[in-house]
Amino acid sequence: MDNMSGSTSKSAELLAHARTVTPGGVNSPVRAFRAVGGTPRFIREAKGPWLTDVDGNRYVDLICSWGPMILGHAHPDVMAAVQDAASRGFSFGTPSENEVALATEIVRRVEPVEQVRLVSSGTEATMSAIRLARGATGRSKIVKFAGCYHGHVDALLAAAGSGVATFALPDTAGVPKSSAGETIVLPYNDVSALEAAFAEHGDEIAAVITEASPGNMGVVPPAAGFTKALRDITTKHGALLVSDEVMTGFRCSAAGWFGHEGQQGESAPDLFTFGKVMGGGFPAAAFGGRADLMGMLAPDGPVYQAGTLAGNPVATAAGLATLQGCTDEVYAHLDSTAHAIADAASAELTKAGVPHTVQWASSMFSIFFRDGAVTNYDDAKGQDTEAFSRFFNAMLDQGVHLPPSAYESWFVSASHDDEAVAHVIDALPAAARASAASTDSAATL
């Protein structure tokens, strides 16, 4: 279904050409719109809360580059920082002031993090944190949870449904069984499954890695007591706890989900991973934690990790300016804006008779097209993805760009003003009716 407000012929032409030079025509699979159908929009420019595609169509952006654009696109303070840094050179291959400034800001914001190492992507951050955990403990096995995404690291691209203490098989071609075979996949929010896994393999488990509040199966926050159970069980068995805050870091609060959830002192994770917001839209990420663990990294310790563009001076300038712009007022605006949109969407879906539930992680939210709470990946997979696809395309037709998957978080920015929110709300009634269309048709058969 193409945008009724204007032609999408240039996007279609670009996609056709892109497919000849790039697999699927995209550089990250979800962008291909395979989950929702239709033509992916090739965006030419973005400003504030608005995207403009190559055909000149405008959309309110509820992707926000999958989270990083917390201040909005082309924010003047970030633009000024980037232009100033770029005017002095793009990359040095040496230490620079900006990387120290960004690391200092991260350490200042997240109390348990005493040192960080900058990298270029969330995948690098989780890969490096896992290597560090294995090096620190001398153990090899990793526990992860089904539905949590930690980048395309071989050992973490695995899911095994809801089996207790199930050793993972690769979830994608190209990953050897030996890589995934060191990973134990458990159902999220299931403390008994975690206890069973440690009872059987506790002295082999280097770390448990979890999204601080998952957003990659849709937003599925940790149940009451789950975060503390993760800390207690790992501590008891001498394993490390790695909290993946690539998505939630500095978005859920000034200190990410850690700050939002209020965990302090001994309940803090050993290692954190960060990305997205801390890069301000540039390729930048980090992992960090206690100084004694981080001190095991080369050049001080035996665990090797490196990156040519790590700590890039332009990317770190963008990240620092973005974090400095994330004030209490910004976080309050994100919360009020997200609730205005989510509440209006829920009201229209209810009016149209569409089963759904809304779930939150601070200002991050997802609308699952199913009744009842979603507590794990199996619950998330139980939603009506076809209903979401109809909803998505109807919103796109009216100039609102949602994440093109039913298993993602919706994001807002500080730049989403009354005009942008009104545009979204005005599009909701027709989208809710479109989402209900097949249900109505089936009822008449």
mmCIF file with all atom_site columns, C-alpha atoms in Angstrom, residues 140 228 276 442:
data_model
loop_
_atom_site.group_PDB
_atom_site.id
_atom_site.type_symbol
_atom_site.label_atom_id
_atom_site.label_alt_id
_atom_site.label_comp_id
_atom_site.label_asym_id
_atom_site.label_entity_id
_atom_site.label_seq_id
_atom_site.pdbx_PDB_ins_code
_atom_site.Cartn_x
_atom_site.Cartn_y
_atom_site.Cartn_z
_atom_site.occupancy
_atom_site.B_iso_or_equiv
_atom_site.pdbx_formal_charge
_atom_site.auth_seq_id
_atom_site.auth_comp_id
_atom_site.auth_asym_id
_atom_site.auth_atom_id
_atom_site.pdbx_PDB_model_num
ATOM 1 C CA . SER A 1 140 ? 32.683  -20.278 28.838 1.00 0.00 ? 140 SER A CA 1
ATOM 2 C CA . LYS A 1 228 ? 17.030  -8.589  41.836 1.00 0.00 ? 228 LYS A CA 1
ATOM 3 C CA . LYS A 1 276 ? 22.055  4.553   20.370 1.00 0.00 ? 276 LYS A CA 1
ATOM 4 C CA . ALA A 1 442 ? -14.272 -13.008 8.912  1.00 0.00 ? 442 ALA A CA 1
#
